[in-house]
Short mmCIF file of C-alpha atoms in Angstrom, two decimals:
data_model
loop_
_atom_site.label_atom_id
_atom_site.label_comp_id
_atom_site.label_asym_id
_atom_site.label_seq_id
_atom_site.Cartn_x
_atom_site.Cartn_y
_atom_site.Cartn_z
CA MET A 91 0.00 0.00 0.00
CA ASP A 92 1.07 3.60 -0.59
CA PRO A 93 -0.10 6.92 0.93
CA LYS A 94 -2.53 7.53 -1.93
CA SER A 95 -4.24 4.17 -1.28
CA VAL A 96 -4.64 5.09 2.40
CA LEU A 97 -6.20 8.45 1.53
CA ASN A 98 -8.55 6.89 -1.03
CA PHE A 99 -9.65 4.30 1.53
CA ALA A 100 -10.31 7.03 4.11
CA ASN A 101 -12.39 8.97 1.62
CA ASP A 102 -14.40 5.90 0.55
CA GLU A 103 -15.15 4.99 4.17
CA GLY A 104 -16.15 8.49 5.24
CA VAL A 105 -13.41 8.63 7.86
CA LYS A 106 -13.41 11.65 10.18
CA PHE A 107 -10.24 11.06 12.22
CA VAL A 108 -6.86 9.40 11.84
CA ASP A 109 -5.42 7.65 14.89
CA LEU A 110 -1.67 6.98 15.05
CA ARG A 111 -0.58 4.05 17.25
CA PHE A 112 2.89 3.64 18.79
CA THR A 113 4.41 1.71 21.69
CA ASP A 114 6.29 2.83 24.81
CA LEU A 115 9.36 1.04 26.18
CA PRO A 116 7.49 -1.33 28.55
CA GLY A 117 5.14 -2.32 25.73
CA SER A 118 1.89 -0.38 26.22
CA TRP A 119 0.10 0.98 23.16
CA GLN A 120 -0.30 4.77 22.89
CA HIS A 121 -2.28 6.85 20.38
CA ILE A 122 -2.88 10.38 19.13
CA SER A 123 -5.86 11.38 16.96
CA PHE A 124 -6.04 14.09 14.28
CA PRO A 125 -8.88 15.28 12.04
CA ILE A 126 -8.63 13.38 8.77
CA SER A 127 -8.08 16.67 6.92
CA GLN A 128 -4.60 16.80 8.45
CA LEU A 129 -3.54 13.52 6.83
CA THR A 130 -1.95 14.22 3.43
CA GLU A 131 0.54 12.40 1.24
CA GLU A 132 3.28 14.57 2.75
CA SER A 133 2.32 13.32 6.25
CA PHE A 134 3.89 9.96 5.42
CA THR A 135 7.32 11.56 5.09
CA GLU A 136 7.06 14.71 7.19
CA GLY A 137 5.13 13.12 10.05
CA PHE A 138 3.24 14.61 12.98
CA GLY A 139 5.08 16.33 15.81
CA PHE A 140 4.35 15.39 19.43
CA ASP A 141 5.76 15.69 22.96
CA ALA A 142 7.44 12.43 23.99
CA SER A 143 8.60 13.53 27.46
CA SER A 144 5.75 11.80 29.30
CA ILE A 145 6.02 8.46 27.49
CA ARG A 146 7.36 5.75 29.81
CA GLY A 147 11.03 4.96 29.27
CA TRP A 148 11.52 7.67 26.63
CA ALA A 149 13.00 11.15 26.31
CA ASN A 150 13.90 13.72 28.94
CA ILE A 151 11.88 16.92 28.88
CA SER A 152 14.88 18.75 27.37
CA GLU A 153 14.78 16.56 24.23
CA SER A 154 11.11 15.71 23.99
CA ASP A 155 10.15 16.78 20.46
CA MET A 156 9.57 13.73 18.24
CA LEU A 157 7.84 12.89 14.97
CA LEU A 158 5.27 10.17 14.32
CA ILE A 159 5.64 8.82 10.77
CA PRO A 160 2.57 6.81 9.66
CA ASP A 161 3.27 3.44 8.03
CA PRO A 162 1.01 3.19 4.94
CA SER A 163 1.41 -0.57 4.64
CA ARG A 164 -1.21 -1.30 7.31
CA PHE A 165 -4.46 0.49 8.16
CA TRP A 166 -7.92 -0.33 9.51
CA ILE A 167 -11.09 1.24 10.87
CA ASP A 168 -11.27 1.10 14.66
CA PRO A 169 -14.22 -1.18 15.56
CA PHE A 170 -14.91 0.50 18.92
CA PHE A 171 -14.84 4.28 18.29
CA GLU A 172 -18.15 6.03 17.67
CA GLU A 173 -16.77 8.28 14.93
CA PRO A 174 -15.22 6.58 11.85
CA THR A 175 -11.50 6.52 12.66
CA LEU A 176 -8.67 5.35 10.45
CA CYS A 177 -5.83 3.71 12.40
CA LEU A 178 -2.19 3.32 11.35
CA PHE A 179 0.98 2.11 12.99
CA ALA A 180 3.55 4.87 13.33
CA ASP A 181 7.32 4.94 13.71
CA VAL A 182 8.88 7.44 16.09
CA VAL A 183 11.78 9.36 14.53
CA GLU A 184 14.19 12.06 15.59
CA PRO A 185 13.08 15.37 14.00
CA LEU A 186 16.64 16.51 13.21
CA THR A 187 17.97 13.31 11.65
CA HIS A 188 14.75 11.53 10.59
CA GLN A 189 16.33 8.35 11.96
CA GLY A 190 14.37 5.91 14.10
CA TYR A 191 14.30 7.01 17.73
CA ILE A 192 16.65 4.78 19.77
CA TYR A 193 13.95 4.04 22.37
CA ASP A 194 11.18 3.33 19.86
CA PRO A 195 10.54 -0.44 20.09
CA ARG A 196 9.09 -0.69 16.57
CA SER A 197 12.26 0.82 15.12
CA VAL A 198 14.23 -1.97 16.85
CA ALA A 199 12.14 -4.60 15.07
CA GLU A 200 12.61 -2.84 11.73
CA ARG A 201 16.38 -2.81 12.25
CA ALA A 202 16.29 -6.50 13.22
CA GLU A 203 14.59 -7.42 9.95
CA ALA A 204 17.07 -5.30 8.01
CA TYR A 205 19.97 -7.00 9.80
CA LEU A 206 18.56 -10.45 8.98
CA ARG A 207 18.52 -9.56 5.27
CA SER A 208 22.03 -8.08 5.45
CA THR A 209 23.49 -11.36 6.73
CA GLY A 210 22.39 -13.18 3.58
CA LEU A 211 21.21 -16.10 5.72
CA ALA A 212 17.50 -15.47 5.13
CA ASP A 213 15.18 -12.74 3.97
CA VAL A 214 12.27 -13.30 6.34
CA ALA A 215 11.73 -14.60 9.88
CA TYR A 216 8.25 -15.92 10.53
CA PHE A 217 6.81 -15.82 14.05
CA GLY A 218 3.59 -17.34 15.35
CA PRO A 219 2.80 -16.49 18.99
CA GLU A 220 0.18 -18.13 21.20
CA ALA A 221 -0.86 -15.41 23.66
CA GLU A 222 -2.98 -16.67 26.57
CA PHE A 223 -5.09 -14.45 28.82
CA PHE A 224 -7.62 -14.46 31.67
CA VAL A 225 -11.17 -13.06 31.49
CA PHE A 226 -12.53 -11.76 34.80
CA ASP A 227 -15.92 -10.44 35.86
CA HIS A 228 -14.54 -8.05 38.48
CA VAL A 229 -11.07 -6.77 39.36
CA SER A 230 -9.94 -4.53 42.23
CA PHE A 231 -6.56 -3.86 43.83
CA LEU A 232 -4.92 -1.30 46.11
CA ASN A 233 -1.42 -0.58 47.40
CA GLU A 234 -1.21 1.83 50.32
CA PRO A 235 1.44 2.01 53.05
CA HIS A 236 -1.02 0.50 55.57
CA HIS A 237 -3.34 -1.46 53.29
CA ALA A 238 -2.77 -3.71 50.26
CA PHE A 239 -4.94 -6.25 48.46
CA PHE A 240 -6.07 -7.64 45.12
CA ARG A 241 -9.28 -9.41 44.33
CA PHE A 242 -10.79 -10.71 41.11
CA GLU A 243 -13.92 -12.70 40.36
CA SER A 244 -14.82 -15.12 37.61
CA GLY A 245 -18.10 -16.94 37.15
CA GLU A 246 -16.03 -19.95 36.06
CA GLY A 247 -13.75 -19.89 39.10
CA ASN A 248 -13.93 -23.00 41.26
CA TRP A 249 -13.70 -20.76 44.33
CA THR A 250 -17.24 -19.50 43.59
CA SER A 251 -18.85 -22.94 43.96
CA ASP A 252 -20.51 -21.85 47.22
CA ASN A 253 -22.05 -18.70 45.71
CA PRO A 254 -25.67 -18.55 46.97
CA ASP A 255 -26.77 -16.53 43.92
CA GLU A 256 -26.97 -17.72 40.30
CA ASN A 257 -25.10 -20.92 41.02
CA LEU A 258 -25.83 -23.94 38.82
CA GLY A 259 -22.75 -25.85 39.91
CA PHE A 260 -20.68 -25.94 36.72
CA ARG A 261 -17.19 -24.81 37.74
CA ILE A 262 -13.79 -25.56 36.21
CA ARG A 263 -11.52 -27.34 38.66
CA THR A 264 -7.90 -26.26 39.13
CA LYS A 265 -5.75 -27.28 36.12
CA GLU A 266 -8.76 -28.92 34.41
CA GLY A 267 -9.83 -26.09 32.11
CA TYR A 268 -8.31 -27.29 28.83
CA VAL A 269 -10.96 -27.33 26.05
CA PRO A 270 -14.12 -28.36 27.96
CA VAL A 271 -17.47 -27.75 26.25
CA PRO A 272 -20.15 -25.47 27.72
CA PRO A 273 -21.56 -25.05 30.32
CA PHE A 274 -18.09 -25.29 31.86
CA ASP A 275 -16.68 -23.07 29.10
CA SER A 276 -18.85 -19.97 29.40
CA LEU A 277 -16.68 -17.79 27.14
CA GLN A 278 -17.32 -19.33 23.71
CA ASP A 279 -19.39 -16.44 22.37
CA LEU A 280 -16.95 -13.82 23.66
CA ARG A 281 -14.01 -15.56 21.99
CA SER A 282 -15.97 -15.93 18.74
CA GLU A 283 -16.74 -12.21 18.68
CA ILE A 284 -13.10 -11.42 19.40
CA ALA A 285 -12.16 -13.62 16.43
CA LEU A 286 -14.59 -11.75 14.18
CA ASN A 287 -13.24 -8.39 15.33
CA LEU A 288 -9.70 -9.62 14.64
CA GLU A 289 -10.69 -10.53 11.09
CA ALA A 290 -12.21 -7.09 10.63
CA VAL A 291 -8.85 -5.41 11.36
CA GLY A 292 -6.76 -7.74 9.20
CA ILE A 293 -5.66 -10.46 11.64
CA SER A 294 -6.47 -14.05 10.62
CA PRO A 295 -7.59 -16.14 13.64
CA GLU A 296 -6.88 -19.86 13.33
CA CYS A 297 -8.64 -21.30 16.39
CA HIS A 298 -9.82 -20.41 19.87
CA HIS A 299 -10.43 -22.44 23.01
CA HIS A 300 -10.48 -22.46 26.79
CA GLU A 301 -7.10 -22.93 28.45
CA VAL A 302 -5.93 -25.04 31.40
CA ALA A 303 -6.57 -22.73 34.35
CA SER A 304 -9.83 -22.17 36.15
CA GLY A 305 -11.14 -18.62 36.30
CA GLY A 306 -11.57 -17.85 32.60
CA GLN A 307 -8.21 -18.59 30.95
CA CYS A 308 -8.40 -18.51 27.13
CA GLU A 309 -6.28 -18.72 24.01
CA ILE A 310 -6.96 -17.37 20.52
CA ASP A 311 -4.34 -18.26 17.91
CA PHE A 312 -3.79 -16.21 14.77
CA ARG A 313 -1.80 -16.90 11.63
CA PHE A 314 1.97 -16.48 11.63
CA ALA A 315 3.58 -13.61 9.74
CA SER A 316 6.91 -11.84 9.34
CA MET A 317 8.45 -10.63 12.59
CA LEU A 318 7.45 -6.95 12.37
CA THR A 319 3.93 -7.81 11.20
CA THR A 320 3.57 -10.31 14.05
CA ALA A 321 4.69 -7.73 16.61
CA ASP A 322 2.18 -5.27 15.15
CA ASN A 323 -0.47 -8.00 15.25
CA LEU A 324 0.20 -8.68 18.93
CA MET A 325 -0.33 -5.03 19.86
CA LEU A 326 -3.58 -4.95 17.87
CA PHE A 327 -4.61 -8.38 19.19
CA LYS A 328 -4.36 -7.27 22.83
CA TYR A 329 -6.34 -4.12 22.03
CA ILE A 330 -9.12 -6.07 20.32
CA VAL A 331 -9.30 -8.72 23.06
CA ARG A 332 -9.50 -6.16 25.88
CA ASN A 333 -12.06 -3.89 24.24
CA THR A 334 -14.32 -6.69 23.03
CA ALA A 335 -14.35 -8.09 26.58
CA LEU A 336 -15.27 -4.66 27.94
CA GLN A 337 -18.35 -4.66 25.70
CA TYR A 338 -19.37 -7.87 27.51
CA GLY A 339 -18.82 -6.23 30.89
CA LYS A 340 -15.66 -8.26 31.47
CA SER A 341 -12.00 -7.45 31.99
CA VAL A 342 -9.01 -9.18 30.36
CA THR A 343 -5.51 -9.41 31.77
CA PHE A 344 -2.36 -10.60 30.04
CA MET A 345 -0.56 -10.88 33.40
CA PRO A 346 1.45 -14.10 33.33
CA LYS A 347 0.34 -15.32 36.77
CA PRO A 348 -2.73 -13.65 38.28
CA LEU A 349 -4.04 -16.82 39.96
CA TYR A 350 -2.10 -18.66 42.67
CA GLY A 351 -1.96 -22.45 42.43
CA ASP A 352 -3.09 -22.75 38.81
CA ASN A 353 -1.47 -22.41 35.37
CA GLY A 354 -0.24 -19.03 34.23
CA SER A 355 -0.50 -17.41 30.81
CA GLY A 356 2.38 -17.94 28.41
CA MET A 357 3.08 -16.83 24.86
CA HIS A 358 4.84 -19.70 23.13
CA CYS A 359 6.58 -18.36 20.03
CA HIS A 360 6.88 -20.50 16.89
CA GLN A 361 9.64 -19.25 14.58
CA SER A 362 11.42 -20.16 11.36
CA LEU A 363 13.63 -18.62 8.68
CA TRP A 364 12.92 -18.53 4.94
CA LYS A 365 14.78 -17.31 1.86
CA ASP A 366 13.48 -16.72 -1.67
CA GLY A 367 10.19 -18.29 -0.66
CA GLN A 368 11.81 -21.49 0.58
CA PRO A 369 11.90 -22.81 4.17
CA LEU A 370 15.35 -23.13 5.76
CA PHE A 371 14.57 -25.14 8.91
CA GLY A 372 13.65 -28.44 7.24
CA GLY A 373 16.42 -31.02 6.80
CA ASP A 374 17.86 -34.40 7.74
CA GLN A 375 19.00 -33.68 11.28
CA TYR A 376 17.14 -34.32 14.55
CA ALA A 377 13.32 -34.15 14.16
CA ASP A 378 13.79 -33.45 10.43
CA LEU A 379 15.46 -30.12 11.15
CA SER A 380 18.29 -28.54 9.18
CA GLU A 381 21.72 -27.80 10.62
CA MET A 382 20.81 -24.11 10.43
CA ALA A 383 17.78 -24.74 12.65
CA LEU A 384 19.92 -26.55 15.22
CA TYR A 385 22.40 -23.67 15.31
CA TYR A 386 19.48 -21.25 15.72
CA ILE A 387 18.33 -23.36 18.69
CA GLY A 388 21.87 -23.31 20.06
CA GLY A 389 21.98 -19.53 20.00
CA LEU A 390 18.54 -19.21 21.56
CA LEU A 391 19.44 -21.60 24.40
CA LYS A 392 22.81 -19.93 25.01
CA HIS A 393 21.32 -16.44 25.27
CA ALA A 394 17.96 -17.41 26.78
CA PRO A 395 18.75 -15.99 30.27
CA ALA A 396 19.32 -12.58 28.65
CA VAL A 397 16.47 -12.92 26.14
CA VAL A 398 13.87 -13.47 28.87
CA ALA A 399 14.70 -10.04 30.29
CA PHE A 400 12.69 -8.89 27.24
CA ALA A 401 10.47 -11.95 26.65
CA ALA A 402 9.38 -12.52 30.27
CA PRO A 403 9.95 -8.98 31.50
CA THR A 404 7.90 -8.62 34.69
CA THR A 405 8.32 -9.71 38.30
CA ASN A 406 5.05 -11.59 37.83
CA SER A 407 6.58 -13.55 34.91
CA TYR A 408 8.72 -15.55 37.34
CA LYS A 409 5.72 -16.66 39.35
CA ARG A 410 4.74 -18.49 36.16
CA LEU A 411 8.24 -19.77 35.36
CA VAL A 412 8.39 -22.30 38.18
CA PRO A 413 8.40 -26.12 37.95
CA GLY A 414 5.09 -27.95 38.01
CA TYR A 415 2.74 -25.74 35.98
CA GLU A 416 3.81 -26.71 32.43
CA ALA A 417 6.33 -23.87 32.67
CA PRO A 418 9.53 -24.36 30.63
CA VAL A 419 12.21 -23.38 33.14
CA ASN A 420 14.84 -25.85 31.85
CA LEU A 421 17.07 -24.86 28.94
CA ALA A 422 16.78 -27.86 26.65
CA TYR A 423 15.15 -28.77 23.34
CA SER A 424 13.08 -31.73 22.28
CA ALA A 425 10.54 -32.99 19.76
CA ARG A 426 7.05 -33.08 21.30
CA ASN A 427 8.32 -32.75 24.90
CA ARG A 428 6.53 -29.69 26.30
CA SER A 429 8.66 -29.61 29.43
CA ALA A 430 11.63 -28.32 27.39
CA ALA A 431 12.21 -24.61 26.77
CA ILE A 432 12.29 -25.30 23.03
CA ARG A 433 9.88 -27.78 21.49
CA ILE A 434 10.06 -29.04 17.90
CA PRO A 435 6.53 -29.66 16.56
CA VAL A 436 6.44 -32.93 14.58
CA LEU A 437 2.92 -32.90 13.15
CA SER A 438 4.20 -33.09 9.57
CA LYS A 439 7.33 -33.89 7.58
CA ASN A 440 6.62 -31.07 5.14
CA PRO A 441 9.69 -28.74 5.23
CA LYS A 442 7.35 -25.74 5.17
CA THR A 443 6.02 -26.72 8.60
CA LYS A 444 9.44 -27.08 10.23
CA ARG A 445 9.88 -24.58 13.02
CA LEU A 446 10.78 -24.34 16.66
CA GLU A 447 8.61 -23.24 19.57
CA PHE A 448 10.31 -21.11 22.24
CA ARG A 449 8.12 -21.53 25.32
CA PRO A 450 9.39 -19.17 28.07
CA PRO A 451 7.89 -15.87 26.73
CA ASP A 452 4.67 -14.48 28.12
CA PRO A 453 2.20 -11.87 26.81
CA SER A 454 3.34 -9.14 29.23
CA CYS A 455 6.32 -8.54 26.93
CA ASN A 456 6.91 -5.73 24.48
CA PRO A 457 6.64 -7.84 21.29
CA TYR A 458 8.95 -5.63 19.22
CA LEU A 459 11.78 -6.09 21.72
CA ALA A 460 11.04 -9.70 22.64
CA LEU A 461 10.78 -11.05 19.08
CA SER A 462 13.84 -9.04 18.02
CA ALA A 463 15.86 -10.47 20.92
CA MET A 464 14.84 -14.03 20.00
CA LEU A 465 15.80 -13.47 16.37
CA MET A 466 19.17 -11.95 17.28
CA ALA A 467 19.97 -14.86 19.60
CA GLY A 468 19.10 -17.38 16.89
CA LEU A 469 21.14 -15.56 14.25
CA ASP A 470 24.11 -15.44 16.61
CA GLY A 471 23.81 -19.21 16.94
CA ILE A 472 23.86 -19.65 13.15
CA LEU A 473 26.72 -17.23 12.51
CA ASN A 474 28.86 -18.78 15.26
CA LYS A 475 27.73 -22.39 14.69
CA ILE A 476 26.54 -22.87 18.27
CA HIS A 477 25.33 -26.46 18.46
CA PRO A 478 22.66 -27.08 21.12
CA GLY A 479 24.00 -30.51 22.12
CA GLU A 480 21.84 -33.58 22.49
CA PRO A 481 18.05 -33.22 22.73
CA LEU A 482 16.21 -34.04 25.92
CA GLU A 483 13.78 -36.88 25.31
CA LYS A 484 12.76 -37.59 28.92
CA ASP A 485 10.07 -35.67 30.76
CA ILE A 486 12.05 -33.28 32.94
CA TYR A 487 9.39 -33.37 35.65
CA ASP A 488 9.84 -37.14 36.01
CA MET A 489 13.61 -36.88 36.52
CA ASP A 490 15.23 -37.17 39.93
CA GLU A 491 17.13 -34.21 41.35
CA ALA A 492 20.55 -35.63 40.42
CA GLU A 493 19.57 -35.79 36.74
CA LYS A 494 18.11 -32.28 36.80
CA LEU A 495 21.37 -30.80 38.09
CA HIS A 496 22.92 -31.21 34.63
CA ILE A 497 20.21 -29.18 32.89
CA PRO A 498 20.69 -25.39 32.96
CA ARG A 499 17.72 -23.31 34.02
CA LEU A 500 16.24 -19.94 33.25
CA PRO A 501 16.69 -17.13 35.78
CA ALA A 502 14.40 -17.51 38.77
CA SER A 503 13.49 -13.82 38.97
CA LEU A 504 13.36 -10.66 36.91
CA GLU A 505 16.34 -9.41 38.88
CA GLU A 506 18.39 -12.42 37.74
CA ALA A 507 17.22 -11.99 34.13
CA LEU A 508 18.27 -8.32 34.10
CA ALA A 509 21.67 -9.30 35.48
CA ALA A 510 21.98 -11.89 32.69
CA LEU A 511 21.13 -9.23 30.10
CA GLU A 512 23.67 -6.88 31.63
CA ALA A 513 26.36 -9.57 31.29
CA ASP A 514 25.33 -10.90 27.87
CA HIS A 515 24.06 -8.40 25.29
CA GLU A 516 26.76 -8.10 22.63
CA PHE A 517 24.73 -10.35 20.32
CA LEU A 518 21.91 -7.78 20.45
CA LEU A 519 24.18 -4.96 19.25
CA ALA A 520 25.04 -6.61 15.93
CA GLY A 521 23.98 -4.46 12.99
CA GLY A 522 22.95 -1.66 15.34
CA VAL A 523 19.67 -3.47 16.05
CA PHE A 524 19.62 -2.79 19.77
CA THR A 525 21.68 0.03 21.27
CA ARG A 526 23.52 0.08 24.57
CA GLU A 527 21.37 3.07 25.50
CA LEU A 528 18.11 1.15 25.04
CA ILE A 529 19.40 -1.91 26.90
CA THR A 530 20.63 0.25 29.78
CA ARG A 531 17.34 2.18 29.87
CA HIS A 532 15.36 -1.08 29.92
CA ILE A 533 17.44 -2.49 32.79
CA GLU A 534 17.28 0.71 34.82
CA TYR A 535 13.55 1.13 34.26
CA LYS A 536 12.76 -2.44 35.29
CA ARG A 537 15.00 -2.35 38.37
CA LYS A 538 13.69 0.97 39.65
CA ARG A 539 10.01 0.79 38.70
CA GLU A 540 9.34 -2.93 39.17
CA VAL A 541 12.00 -4.93 41.02
CA GLU A 542 12.53 -2.30 43.71
CA ALA A 543 8.82 -1.47 43.92
CA LEU A 544 8.06 -5.08 44.83
CA ARG A 545 11.10 -5.61 47.04
CA LEU A 546 10.32 -2.62 49.29
CA ARG A 547 6.67 -3.47 50.00
CA PRO A 548 5.47 -5.80 52.76
CA HIS A 549 3.38 -8.63 51.36
CA PRO A 550 0.18 -10.05 52.90
CA ILE A 551 1.74 -13.52 53.10
CA GLU A 552 4.50 -12.03 55.28
CA PHE A 553 1.89 -11.06 57.88
CA GLN A 554 0.61 -14.61 57.86
CA LEU A 555 4.13 -15.98 58.27
CA TYR A 556 5.76 -13.47 60.56
CA PHE A 557 3.27 -11.25 62.42
CA ASP A 558 3.58 -13.31 65.60
CA VAL A 559 7.37 -13.71 65.60
#
């Protein structure tokens, strides 16, 4: 698509506003709206000026002027706004140089794709994420110096089985929520409407179903695409899911672990490399993979402790990444074995289906940074011929402790993951994809705003454990 096509579409649809979408450093979507009369062909090169000083993780007030450059390759009509509104993704650029802003996550993903092509190894990286989420009927929380709590409610939650009102007894038991039919699954119609709304904005849903946890855990899969398109799709996906749920009077969270004692929400990421329209991960090695695919796995496993600082980037992420809840905490690879950090799907021998599934990520991540970090780790493995060693064919959870000692593990906390990133990030700097400034800003932001915020606050469980000491 080109700017003229965007303008023609806006005219045909009677659009009144244009809404530019961009992403802050932690991964939240932001937007600014303009009357459609302000969108011209020149807007796609000259951009729209805005103040970036209040965007999380971005500029200081002394250097806050930035430009939003609309990307004409992708546009849609917002399905929730009352007035017809044309939406576009936008890149954030420096007004003096017209180069991508160093803290703009989408610019990182664009540089990652350019670097992939520059290596000559491949011309496209395909990603297919599986973002899980919870649907709640009520959510409240508070953090005061003398008072802290959270509470959520779900009509499906097994903890509501004694509800004296509107209780017909159908509740999903802990860890027994995977694909039951109604009346246990009460969210079928909501997920179907989400799927229809996704189609309306250009995302192709492939299936939807209830997930393992009680309390309204769901998954809606959509078709894989190139890395940048997939990151864009994830931002739009979360927006559509949340706002469709709001129309049903429900609230969605992509927190990795909102519910104690049950499965958390992951975002397993399928990925493969292609060149000239041909798949590169099919071959005659383990699980019908190519040598290139094994080296990609080797790089991803080697750098995984640093990668999860972007791919599992919250303190809550590491309440999911613990043994016993289908969480892939062990750095190994295997065909079919879902207890390994990297799984090789073996549903078909067709080379076009050959891919790997990296299982530690969760949907709290900034997809532009997380997918870029995965790609850079895999490319480092290929360029440096990092072999992943022998696959792990046994179920890790059935091993005794002596056997497990030989299997490296992911960091056990966000603090450990940030330390791993601090020690291992040279692979991210190749081709100028990530910058030291962005990595340092990410680490500092997470330590100050999240790690320290949690560390300094008394927790309700501490009162239960220690009040009477």
